[in-house]
Amino acid sequence: MSLPLLEAPLQARPLQGSTALVTGGATGIGAEIGRALAAAGATVAVNHLGQDHDAHALLAAFERDGSPGIAANADLTDPGAVQTMVDLVRAEIGPIDILVNNADSYPRVPWRLHVLPGFGDLDLDEITPPTVRTWRAERLAATVATTVAKSYRLLKAIMETATDDELIRRNPCRIRGAGSEQAKERSTATVAQVDALAEAMGPRWRLMVYFCAYGPVRPEEQAALRRTSVTLAPLAVRITEAAPELNTGRRVEGDTKSAAGVRTVHLPAFLSMEVKRHLDWFAEKEPDGLLFVGEKGAPFRRTSFGRKWAKARAKVGLSKGFRFYDLRHTGHTLSTQSGATLKDTMVRAGQSSEKAAMIYQHSDDERQQEVAGGIDARVRAARVKGAVKRQAKGA
């Protein structure tokens, strides 16, 4: 399926640097809209409800074409879930510039596709607990659990109203937990997997892996880093710009995704030698030279790096759905385990949220060094533990 009427104006007006959110974007028309937006240069957030496989397959297609994106699993009928989704999109890829409201509205989908076919021919007093249990079991066999949970909640609400109006004596929807749903956890690489990925990427690109995992620093921010961005005492990088790559291959240096993106990222001490070696061996030699350049001296290219990343990911045994961007979750996890507050983590990652900014306390430079120290201790401990295990196996 193609959208010729949509593609033409998008190609005439590239959307590089824009963030788009497409609701109901994992399949069908929503997926085609997402493809068109990504082809025009936008970073696309794909909203879905329990369609993880379809969403990540679509994101993999975006990535192959050089356009990053994220999946946002959220029930649009739940205001809290919608706010969480919006906060996630803002934090991960920046403020939303384009919203495509493609999702079918509630309660039409669960009512039309699930509740009405199961109970439309029955009187209210004919809907019994065994009938509900049978219907739910059939729905679970036919569709995803999140959709079934939403349909069950709708049915329960209808029957509760019937009970209140004394049309039936008791609500037949009595299955404990049937209306609840849980999103899958985000994949988080272990310390050993991060080390293996860095090794597989090779000497020139291994520091990018560590910066993304333990900064965390976005790839487009790393593309703009220069020698002058780095300090060795304290070990840190100063991020002031980003250099995304257009679909045409042209590199565009400019502002970070949001004002919060301008920050100093203090790095764990174990990266000290990695940074020094990279400066000596691979960075441009000019005082203000780029930190990451290719084998022939050209600036970092997202497309060629993406091919190297795909090979490294396969070699380490991570799924195709695991993106370079997902390394940031390792840094988030270690920061939290090291005692970082939400605000500390937001500052490190360059994330912005108006709501969180009003609620959470300040995180200053000294505090960021403490968080980096905590990450350093945890990574070193994990490496020692891994080495002991390998020795024990070899004994």
mmCIF file of C-alpha atoms in Angstrom:
data_model
loop_
_atom_site.group_PDB
_atom_site.id
_atom_site.type_symbol
_atom_site.label_atom_id
_atom_site.label_comp_id
_atom_site.label_asym_id
_atom_site.label_seq_id
_atom_site.Cartn_x
_atom_site.Cartn_y
_atom_site.Cartn_z
ATOM 1 C CA MET A 1 0.000 0.000 0.000
ATOM 2 C CA SER A 2 1.288 3.514 -0.746
ATOM 3 C CA LEU A 3 0.108 7.031 -0.062
ATOM 4 C CA PRO A 4 0.958 9.072 -3.172
ATOM 5 C CA LEU A 5 -1.015 12.108 -2.056
ATOM 6 C CA LEU A 6 0.915 12.188 1.210
ATOM 7 C CA GLU A 7 4.371 11.416 -0.156
ATOM 8 C CA ALA A 8 4.580 14.258 -2.635
ATOM 9 C CA PRO A 9 4.236 17.221 -0.250
ATOM 10 C CA LEU A 10 6.417 15.507 2.366
ATOM 11 C CA GLN A 11 9.241 15.040 -0.121
ATOM 12 C CA ALA A 12 8.902 18.658 -1.197
ATOM 13 C CA ARG A 13 9.212 19.777 2.431
ATOM 14 C CA PRO A 14 11.709 17.593 4.320
ATOM 15 C CA LEU A 15 10.938 17.084 8.005
ATOM 16 C CA GLN A 16 14.462 16.502 9.274
ATOM 17 C CA GLY A 17 14.695 17.523 12.929
ATOM 18 C CA SER A 18 10.948 17.113 13.528
ATOM 19 C CA THR A 19 9.367 14.643 15.917
ATOM 20 C CA ALA A 20 6.132 12.899 14.883
ATOM 21 C CA LEU A 21 3.749 10.790 16.945
ATOM 22 C CA VAL A 22 1.436 8.456 15.023
ATOM 23 C CA THR A 23 -1.312 6.818 17.077
ATOM 24 C CA GLY A 24 -2.375 3.378 15.910
ATOM 25 C CA GLY A 25 0.856 3.411 13.940
ATOM 26 C CA ALA A 26 2.033 -0.213 14.027
ATOM 27 C CA THR A 27 0.005 -1.542 11.098
ATOM 28 C CA GLY A 28 -2.171 -0.512 8.183
ATOM 29 C CA ILE A 29 -2.628 3.131 7.287
ATOM 30 C CA GLY A 30 -0.847 4.248 10.465
ATOM 31 C CA ALA A 31 2.276 2.307 9.502
ATOM 32 C CA GLU A 32 2.222 3.778 5.984
ATOM 33 C CA ILE A 33 1.900 7.285 7.419
ATOM 34 C CA GLY A 34 4.857 6.560 9.700
ATOM 35 C CA ARG A 35 6.942 5.349 6.751
ATOM 36 C CA ALA A 36 6.139 8.498 4.788
ATOM 37 C CA LEU A 37 7.067 10.744 7.721
ATOM 38 C CA ALA A 38 10.296 8.832 8.355
ATOM 39 C CA ALA A 39 11.198 9.018 4.664
ATOM 40 C CA ALA A 40 10.781 12.781 4.899
ATOM 41 C CA GLY A 41 13.276 12.895 7.753
ATOM 42 C CA ALA A 42 11.057 12.958 10.831
ATOM 43 C CA THR A 43 11.848 10.928 13.944
ATOM 44 C CA VAL A 44 8.679 8.888 14.415
ATOM 45 C CA ALA A 45 7.117 7.571 17.615
ATOM 46 C CA VAL A 46 4.876 4.601 16.769
ATOM 47 C CA ASN A 47 1.975 4.299 19.214
ATOM 48 C CA HIS A 48 0.370 0.879 19.521
ATOM 49 C CA LEU A 49 -1.505 -1.271 22.013
ATOM 50 C CA GLY A 50 0.066 -4.705 22.471
ATOM 51 C CA GLN A 51 1.427 -4.900 18.905
ATOM 52 C CA ASP A 52 5.081 -5.083 19.931
ATOM 53 C CA HIS A 53 6.163 -7.324 17.056
ATOM 54 C CA ASP A 54 4.582 -5.128 14.366
ATOM 55 C CA ALA A 55 5.864 -1.920 15.961
ATOM 56 C CA HIS A 56 9.466 -3.119 16.246
ATOM 57 C CA ALA A 57 9.416 -4.566 12.733
ATOM 58 C CA LEU A 58 8.366 -1.129 11.490
ATOM 59 C CA LEU A 59 11.100 0.578 13.550
ATOM 60 C CA ALA A 60 13.651 -1.835 12.102
ATOM 61 C CA ALA A 61 12.547 -0.738 8.617
ATOM 62 C CA PHE A 62 12.956 2.913 9.668
ATOM 63 C CA GLU A 63 16.450 2.149 10.984
ATOM 64 C CA ARG A 64 17.507 0.383 7.780
ATOM 65 C CA ASP A 65 16.539 3.553 5.916
ATOM 66 C CA GLY A 66 18.547 5.694 8.345
ATOM 67 C CA SER A 67 15.620 7.063 10.348
ATOM 68 C CA PRO A 68 15.478 6.338 14.096
ATOM 69 C CA GLY A 69 12.210 5.954 15.937
ATOM 70 C CA ILE A 70 10.648 4.562 19.096
ATOM 71 C CA ALA A 71 7.670 2.393 20.006
ATOM 72 C CA ALA A 72 5.123 3.781 22.478
ATOM 73 C CA ASN A 73 2.756 1.153 23.840
ATOM 74 C CA ALA A 74 -0.200 2.998 25.378
ATOM 75 C CA ASP A 75 -3.935 2.668 25.832
ATOM 76 C CA LEU A 76 -5.324 5.935 24.451
ATOM 77 C CA THR A 77 -8.452 5.533 26.537
ATOM 78 C CA ASP A 78 -6.394 5.936 29.733
ATOM 79 C CA PRO A 79 -5.461 9.608 30.350
ATOM 80 C CA GLY A 80 -2.599 8.564 32.606
ATOM 81 C CA ALA A 81 -1.197 6.226 29.957
ATOM 82 C CA VAL A 82 -1.453 8.974 27.338
ATOM 83 C CA GLN A 83 0.472 11.416 29.551
ATOM 84 C CA THR A 84 3.121 8.783 30.224
ATOM 85 C CA MET A 85 3.427 8.169 26.488
ATOM 86 C CA VAL A 86 3.808 11.869 25.746
ATOM 87 C CA ASP A 87 6.446 12.209 28.479
ATOM 88 C CA LEU A 88 8.301 9.195 27.043
ATOM 89 C CA VAL A 89 8.314 10.628 23.516
ATOM 90 C CA ARG A 90 9.513 14.019 24.744
ATOM 91 C CA ALA A 91 12.237 12.432 26.858
ATOM 92 C CA GLU A 92 13.491 10.022 24.203
ATOM 93 C CA ILE A 93 13.234 11.978 20.945
ATOM 94 C CA GLY A 94 12.133 15.514 21.834
ATOM 95 C CA PRO A 95 9.058 17.760 21.747
ATOM 96 C CA ILE A 96 6.248 16.562 19.476
ATOM 97 C CA ASP A 97 5.995 18.662 16.305
ATOM 98 C CA ILE A 98 3.541 16.464 14.359
ATOM 99 C CA LEU A 99 0.610 14.461 15.757
ATOM 100 C CA VAL A 100 -1.267 12.022 13.522
ATOM 101 C CA ASN A 101 -4.358 10.770 15.357
ATOM 102 C CA ASN A 102 -4.882 7.593 13.367
ATOM 103 C CA ALA A 103 -6.141 5.273 16.152
ATOM 104 C CA ASP A 104 -9.770 4.234 16.129
ATOM 105 C CA SER A 105 -11.636 5.818 19.019
ATOM 106 C CA TYR A 106 -12.733 4.071 22.190
ATOM 107 C CA PRO A 107 -15.082 2.412 22.764
ATOM 108 C CA ARG A 108 -15.736 1.619 19.100
ATOM 109 C CA VAL A 109 -12.952 -0.939 18.637
ATOM 110 C CA PRO A 110 -13.542 -3.149 21.701
ATOM 111 C CA TRP A 111 -17.305 -2.730 21.369
ATOM 112 C CA ARG A 112 -17.541 -3.374 17.637
ATOM 113 C CA LEU A 113 -14.934 -6.133 17.355
ATOM 114 C CA HIS A 114 -15.148 -7.940 20.684
ATOM 115 C CA VAL A 115 -18.062 -7.129 23.012
ATOM 116 C CA LEU A 116 -20.918 -6.836 20.513
ATOM 117 C CA PRO A 117 -20.144 -10.074 18.596
ATOM 118 C CA GLY A 118 -19.981 -12.001 21.881
ATOM 119 C CA PHE A 119 -23.035 -10.606 23.661
ATOM 120 C CA GLY A 120 -25.128 -8.684 21.143
ATOM 121 C CA ASP A 121 -27.744 -11.429 20.794
ATOM 122 C CA LEU A 122 -28.141 -12.017 24.555
ATOM 123 C CA ASP A 123 -30.420 -10.353 27.079
ATOM 124 C CA LEU A 124 -28.618 -8.799 30.051
ATOM 125 C CA ASP A 125 -29.761 -11.535 32.419
ATOM 126 C CA GLU A 126 -28.403 -14.178 30.017
ATOM 127 C CA ILE A 127 -24.855 -12.893 30.471
ATOM 128 C CA THR A 128 -23.554 -15.105 33.269
ATOM 129 C CA PRO A 129 -20.078 -15.598 34.827
ATOM 130 C CA PRO A 130 -19.504 -18.820 32.800
ATOM 131 C CA THR A 131 -20.518 -16.961 29.628
ATOM 132 C CA VAL A 132 -18.034 -14.185 30.387
ATOM 133 C CA ARG A 133 -15.237 -16.660 31.139
ATOM 134 C CA THR A 134 -15.842 -18.530 27.893
ATOM 135 C CA TRP A 135 -15.928 -15.298 25.901
ATOM 136 C CA ARG A 136 -12.670 -14.089 27.473
ATOM 137 C CA ALA A 137 -10.895 -17.384 26.763
ATOM 138 C CA GLU A 138 -11.971 -17.203 23.115
ATOM 139 C CA ARG A 139 -10.809 -13.587 22.827
ATOM 140 C CA LEU A 140 -7.405 -14.408 24.350
ATOM 141 C CA ALA A 141 -6.948 -17.102 21.736
ATOM 142 C CA ALA A 142 -7.874 -14.687 18.948
ATOM 143 C CA THR A 143 -6.146 -11.398 19.829
ATOM 144 C CA VAL A 144 -3.589 -9.762 22.121
ATOM 145 C CA ALA A 145 -4.087 -9.708 25.888
ATOM 146 C CA THR A 146 -4.142 -5.895 26.131
ATOM 147 C CA THR A 147 -7.082 -5.687 23.737
ATOM 148 C CA VAL A 148 -8.929 -8.367 25.691
ATOM 149 C CA ALA A 149 -8.305 -6.509 28.956
ATOM 150 C CA LYS A 150 -9.685 -3.292 27.486
ATOM 151 C CA SER A 151 -12.751 -5.110 26.124
ATOM 152 C CA TYR A 152 -13.325 -6.790 29.489
ATOM 153 C CA ARG A 153 -13.192 -3.412 31.261
ATOM 154 C CA LEU A 154 -15.812 -2.058 28.877
ATOM 155 C CA LEU A 155 -18.080 -5.065 29.401
ATOM 156 C CA LYS A 156 -17.662 -4.850 33.170
ATOM 157 C CA ALA A 157 -18.543 -1.135 33.144
ATOM 158 C CA ILE A 158 -21.691 -1.826 31.096
ATOM 159 C CA MET A 159 -22.766 -4.609 33.428
ATOM 160 C CA GLU A 160 -22.012 -2.484 36.486
ATOM 161 C CA THR A 161 -24.378 0.179 35.158
ATOM 162 C CA ALA A 162 -27.017 -2.505 34.621
ATOM 163 C CA THR A 163 -26.529 -3.607 38.242
ATOM 164 C CA ASP A 164 -26.860 -0.031 39.525
ATOM 165 C CA ASP A 165 -30.075 0.354 37.518
ATOM 166 C CA GLU A 166 -31.356 -2.917 39.037
ATOM 167 C CA LEU A 167 -31.682 -4.550 35.618
ATOM 168 C CA ILE A 168 -29.598 -7.471 36.890
ATOM 169 C CA ARG A 169 -28.883 -8.600 40.441
ATOM 170 C CA ARG A 170 -25.103 -8.936 40.230
ATOM 171 C CA ASN A 171 -22.297 -8.097 37.825
ATOM 172 C CA PRO A 172 -21.232 -11.302 36.017
ATOM 173 C CA CYS A 173 -17.724 -9.937 35.332
ATOM 174 C CA ARG A 174 -15.893 -11.386 38.338
ATOM 175 C CA ILE A 175 -12.555 -12.576 36.918
ATOM 176 C CA ARG A 176 -9.857 -11.136 39.169
ATOM 177 C CA GLY A 177 -7.232 -9.160 37.234
ATOM 178 C CA ALA A 178 -8.910 -9.660 33.858
ATOM 179 C CA GLY A 179 -9.118 -5.911 33.245
ATOM 180 C CA SER A 180 -5.474 -5.161 33.989
ATOM 181 C CA GLU A 181 -2.721 -5.047 31.398
ATOM 182 C CA GLN A 182 1.026 -4.694 31.568
ATOM 183 C CA ALA A 183 3.431 -3.384 28.946
ATOM 184 C CA LYS A 184 6.604 -5.320 28.232
ATOM 185 C CA GLU A 185 9.777 -4.178 29.918
ATOM 186 C CA ARG A 186 12.275 -2.331 27.778
ATOM 187 C CA SER A 187 15.296 -4.391 26.773
ATOM 188 C CA THR A 188 18.346 -3.387 28.801
ATOM 189 C CA ALA A 189 21.834 -4.568 27.860
ATOM 190 C CA THR A 190 23.973 -5.952 30.673
ATOM 191 C CA VAL A 191 27.478 -4.676 31.390
ATOM 192 C CA ALA A 192 28.880 -7.794 29.713
ATOM 193 C CA GLN A 193 26.729 -7.206 26.619
ATOM 194 C CA VAL A 194 27.814 -3.563 26.410
ATOM 195 C CA ASP A 195 31.478 -4.658 26.564
ATOM 196 C CA ALA A 196 30.835 -7.300 23.901
ATOM 197 C CA LEU A 197 29.129 -4.747 21.647
ATOM 198 C CA ALA A 198 32.030 -2.312 22.086
ATOM 199 C CA GLU A 199 34.477 -5.071 21.165
ATOM 200 C CA ALA A 200 32.422 -6.097 18.127
ATOM 201 C CA MET A 201 32.176 -2.499 16.859
ATOM 202 C CA GLY A 202 35.977 -2.261 16.714
ATOM 203 C CA PRO A 203 38.513 0.220 18.140
ATOM 204 C CA ARG A 204 37.301 3.254 16.179
ATOM 205 C CA TRP A 205 33.648 3.044 17.264
ATOM 206 C CA ARG A 206 33.772 1.362 20.694
ATOM 207 C CA LEU A 207 33.761 4.683 22.548
ATOM 208 C CA MET A 208 30.439 5.588 20.916
ATOM 209 C CA VAL A 209 28.946 2.436 22.460
ATOM 210 C CA TYR A 210 30.237 3.390 25.905
ATOM 211 C CA PHE A 211 29.113 7.016 25.568
ATOM 212 C CA CYS A 212 25.597 5.910 24.602
ATOM 213 C CA ALA A 213 25.385 3.330 27.398
ATOM 214 C CA TYR A 214 27.072 5.168 30.259
ATOM 215 C CA GLY A 215 26.575 8.832 29.370
ATOM 216 C CA PRO A 216 24.012 8.409 28.056
ATOM 217 C CA VAL A 217 24.696 10.482 24.924
ATOM 218 C CA ARG A 218 22.469 10.349 21.835
ATOM 219 C CA PRO A 219 24.147 9.311 18.544
ATOM 220 C CA GLU A 220 23.367 12.647 16.857
ATOM 221 C CA GLU A 221 24.957 14.430 19.831
ATOM 222 C CA GLN A 222 28.058 12.259 19.572
ATOM 223 C CA ALA A 223 28.304 13.126 15.875
ATOM 224 C CA ALA A 224 28.782 16.797 16.835
ATOM 225 C CA LEU A 225 31.353 16.251 19.610
ATOM 226 C CA ARG A 226 34.804 17.789 19.173
ATOM 227 C CA ARG A 227 38.097 17.615 21.007
ATOM 228 C CA THR A 228 37.148 20.772 22.855
ATOM 229 C CA SER A 229 33.986 19.014 24.096
ATOM 230 C CA VAL A 230 36.076 16.635 26.219
ATOM 231 C CA THR A 231 37.768 17.219 29.570
ATOM 232 C CA LEU A 232 39.926 14.609 31.286
ATOM 233 C CA ALA A 233 39.877 16.095 34.782
ATOM 234 C CA PRO A 234 37.057 15.755 35.567
ATOM 235 C CA LEU A 235 36.267 13.165 32.888
ATOM 236 C CA ALA A 236 33.294 14.676 31.065
ATOM 237 C CA VAL A 237 31.863 15.760 27.719
ATOM 238 C CA ARG A 238 30.115 19.050 27.110
ATOM 239 C CA ILE A 239 27.161 18.746 24.722
ATOM 240 C CA THR A 240 26.030 21.918 22.996
ATOM 241 C CA GLU A 241 25.030 20.739 19.501
ATOM 242 C CA ALA A 242 23.685 17.810 17.520
ATOM 243 C CA ALA A 243 24.545 16.753 13.965
ATOM 244 C CA PRO A 244 21.731 14.640 12.500
ATOM 245 C CA GLU A 245 22.108 13.268 9.003
ATOM 246 C CA LEU A 246 19.496 14.070 6.351
ATOM 247 C CA ASN A 247 18.087 11.322 4.134
ATOM 248 C CA THR A 248 20.080 12.924 1.340
ATOM 249 C CA GLY A 249 23.251 12.118 3.301
ATOM 250 C CA ARG A 250 23.924 15.756 4.152
ATOM 251 C CA ARG A 251 25.129 16.386 7.693
ATOM 252 C CA VAL A 252 23.385 19.261 9.488
ATOM 253 C CA GLU A 253 24.899 20.681 12.661
ATOM 254 C CA GLY A 254 22.517 22.591 14.875
ATOM 255 C CA ASP A 255 20.749 22.731 18.199
ATOM 256 C CA THR A 256 20.116 19.731 20.426
ATOM 257 C CA LYS A 257 16.635 18.168 20.556
ATOM 258 C CA SER A 258 15.604 20.458 23.419
ATOM 259 C CA ALA A 259 17.144 23.022 25.759
ATOM 260 C CA ALA A 260 17.781 20.201 28.252
ATOM 261 C CA GLY A 261 20.079 18.591 25.678
ATOM 262 C CA VAL A 262 22.718 21.254 26.354
ATOM 263 C CA ARG A 263 24.551 19.727 29.316
ATOM 264 C CA THR A 264 27.780 18.400 30.774
ATOM 265 C CA VAL A 265 27.846 14.614 31.057
ATOM 266 C CA HIS A 266 30.240 13.339 33.707
ATOM 267 C CA LEU A 267 31.614 9.927 32.762
ATOM 268 C CA PRO A 268 32.553 6.967 34.967
ATOM 269 C CA ALA A 269 36.292 6.821 35.677
ATOM 270 C CA PHE A 270 36.831 3.429 34.016
ATOM 271 C CA LEU A 271 36.349 5.192 30.645
ATOM 272 C CA SER A 272 39.401 7.417 31.218
ATOM 273 C CA MET A 273 41.809 5.247 29.217
ATOM 274 C CA GLU A 274 39.206 4.653 26.510
ATOM 275 C CA VAL A 275 38.795 8.408 26.030
ATOM 276 C CA LYS A 276 42.551 9.089 26.031
ATOM 277 C CA ARG A 277 43.212 6.370 23.461
ATOM 278 C CA HIS A 278 40.420 7.604 21.218
ATOM 279 C CA LEU A 279 41.767 11.163 21.336
ATOM 280 C CA ASP A 280 45.259 9.892 20.457
ATOM 281 C CA TRP A 281 44.306 7.394 17.781
ATOM 282 C CA PHE A 282 41.042 8.320 16.079
ATOM 283 C CA ALA A 283 39.875 11.909 16.678
ATOM 284 C CA GLU A 284 40.741 14.613 14.139
ATOM 285 C CA LYS A 285 44.107 16.161 15.005
ATOM 286 C CA GLU A 286 43.040 19.805 14.775
ATOM 287 C CA PRO A 287 42.451 21.489 18.180
ATOM 288 C CA ASP A 288 38.722 21.731 17.391
ATOM 289 C CA GLY A 289 38.598 18.493 15.359
ATOM 290 C CA LEU A 290 35.668 16.111 15.389
ATOM 291 C CA LEU A 291 35.797 13.350 17.984
ATOM 292 C CA PHE A 292 34.268 10.643 15.769
ATOM 293 C CA VAL A 293 35.321 10.286 12.130
ATOM 294 C CA GLY A 294 35.428 7.340 9.729
ATOM 295 C CA GLU A 295 38.407 5.364 8.483
ATOM 296 C CA LYS A 296 38.936 7.819 5.621
ATOM 297 C CA GLY A 297 38.604 10.878 7.846
ATOM 298 C CA ALA A 298 35.000 11.715 6.911
ATOM 299 C CA PRO A 299 32.517 12.755 9.637
ATOM 300 C CA PHE A 300 30.411 10.090 11.325
ATOM 301 C CA ARG A 301 27.789 8.650 8.967
ATOM 302 C CA ARG A 302 24.653 7.168 10.420
ATOM 303 C CA THR A 303 24.085 4.792 7.498
ATOM 304 C CA SER A 304 27.533 3.164 7.520
ATOM 305 C CA PHE A 305 27.525 3.059 11.325
ATOM 306 C CA GLY A 306 24.106 1.383 11.207
ATOM 307 C CA ARG A 307 25.499 -1.484 9.134
ATOM 308 C CA LYS A 308 28.342 -2.004 11.598
ATOM 309 C CA TRP A 309 25.871 -1.889 14.474
ATOM 310 C CA ALA A 310 23.630 -4.539 12.894
ATOM 311 C CA LYS A 311 26.583 -6.911 12.531
ATOM 312 C CA ALA A 312 27.777 -6.272 16.098
ATOM 313 C CA ARG A 313 24.291 -6.763 17.509
ATOM 314 C CA ALA A 314 23.953 -10.110 15.713
ATOM 315 C CA LYS A 315 27.394 -11.213 16.873
ATOM 316 C CA VAL A 316 26.528 -10.494 20.510
ATOM 317 C CA GLY A 317 23.180 -12.288 20.162
ATOM 318 C CA LEU A 318 20.814 -9.371 20.769
ATOM 319 C CA SER A 319 17.488 -9.234 18.932
ATOM 320 C CA LYS A 320 16.955 -7.217 15.762
ATOM 321 C CA GLY A 321 14.604 -4.998 17.742
ATOM 322 C CA PHE A 322 17.434 -3.825 20.002
ATOM 323 C CA ARG A 323 18.537 -0.415 18.695
ATOM 324 C CA PHE A 324 21.736 1.515 19.351
ATOM 325 C CA TYR A 325 19.478 4.039 21.092
ATOM 326 C CA ASP A 326 18.411 1.325 23.561
ATOM 327 C CA LEU A 327 21.885 1.353 25.118
ATOM 328 C CA ARG A 328 20.708 4.471 26.935
ATOM 329 C CA HIS A 329 18.487 2.286 29.120
ATOM 330 C CA THR A 330 21.592 0.632 30.584
ATOM 331 C CA GLY A 331 22.800 4.047 31.731
ATOM 332 C CA HIS A 332 19.365 4.917 33.123
ATOM 333 C CA THR A 333 19.219 1.646 35.066
ATOM 334 C CA LEU A 334 22.723 1.975 36.516
ATOM 335 C CA SER A 335 22.088 5.608 37.448
ATOM 336 C CA THR A 336 18.955 4.637 39.355
ATOM 337 C CA GLN A 337 20.702 1.716 41.058
ATOM 338 C CA SER A 338 23.482 4.116 42.080
ATOM 339 C CA GLY A 339 20.989 6.255 43.975
ATOM 340 C CA ALA A 340 20.234 8.863 41.300
ATOM 341 C CA THR A 341 16.924 10.706 41.530
ATOM 342 C CA LEU A 342 14.681 11.117 38.513
ATOM 343 C CA LYS A 343 16.009 14.640 38.052
ATOM 344 C CA ASP A 344 19.615 13.386 38.183
ATOM 345 C CA THR A 345 18.818 10.885 35.441
ATOM 346 C CA MET A 346 16.999 13.493 33.349
ATOM 347 C CA VAL A 347 19.982 15.860 33.522
ATOM 348 C CA ARG A 348 22.436 13.147 32.467
ATOM 349 C CA ALA A 349 20.266 12.076 29.534
ATOM 350 C CA GLY A 350 19.305 15.586 28.406
ATOM 351 C CA GLN A 351 15.632 14.896 28.927
ATOM 352 C CA SER A 352 13.009 17.567 29.423
ATOM 353 C CA SER A 353 9.593 17.394 31.060
ATOM 354 C CA GLU A 354 7.737 20.453 32.266
ATOM 355 C CA LYS A 355 5.878 18.424 34.892
ATOM 356 C CA ALA A 356 9.010 16.773 36.269
ATOM 357 C CA ALA A 357 10.921 20.054 36.225
ATOM 358 C CA MET A 358 8.391 21.539 38.652
ATOM 359 C CA ILE A 359 8.370 18.519 40.951
ATOM 360 C CA TYR A 360 11.897 17.192 41.192
ATOM 361 C CA GLN A 361 14.852 18.836 42.872
ATOM 362 C CA HIS A 362 17.928 20.388 41.306
ATOM 363 C CA SER A 363 20.816 18.184 40.167
ATOM 364 C CA ASP A 364 24.073 20.148 40.089
ATOM 365 C CA ASP A 365 27.524 19.407 38.665
ATOM 366 C CA GLU A 366 28.829 17.910 41.896
ATOM 367 C CA ARG A 367 25.840 15.600 42.150
ATOM 368 C CA GLN A 368 26.397 14.428 38.549
ATOM 369 C CA GLN A 369 29.974 13.482 39.413
ATOM 370 C CA GLU A 370 28.632 11.418 42.322
ATOM 371 C CA VAL A 371 26.226 9.607 39.983
ATOM 372 C CA ALA A 372 29.074 8.926 37.522
ATOM 373 C CA GLY A 373 31.074 7.516 40.426
ATOM 374 C CA GLY A 374 28.215 5.181 41.309
ATOM 375 C CA ILE A 375 27.999 3.930 37.716
ATOM 376 C CA ASP A 376 31.757 3.404 37.692
ATOM 377 C CA ALA A 377 31.616 1.257 40.833
ATOM 378 C CA ARG A 378 28.759 -0.871 39.515
ATOM 379 C CA VAL A 379 30.357 -1.514 36.117
ATOM 380 C CA ARG A 380 33.688 -2.457 37.712
ATOM 381 C CA ALA A 381 31.913 -4.824 40.125
ATOM 382 C CA ALA A 382 29.944 -6.456 37.285
ATOM 383 C CA ARG A 383 33.147 -6.972 35.284
ATOM 384 C CA VAL A 384 34.907 -8.589 38.240
ATOM 385 C CA LYS A 385 31.921 -10.859 38.868
ATOM 386 C CA GLY A 386 31.888 -11.881 35.197
ATOM 387 C CA ALA A 387 35.606 -12.641 35.237
ATOM 388 C CA VAL A 388 35.233 -14.834 38.337
ATOM 389 C CA LYS A 389 32.421 -16.787 36.677
ATOM 390 C CA ARG A 390 34.493 -17.340 33.518
ATOM 391 C CA GLN A 391 37.448 -18.554 35.588
ATOM 392 C CA ALA A 392 35.218 -20.914 37.550
ATOM 393 C CA LYS A 393 33.846 -22.411 34.334
ATOM 394 C CA GLY A 394 37.361 -22.857 32.949
ATOM 395 C CA ALA A 395 38.648 -24.551 36.096
#
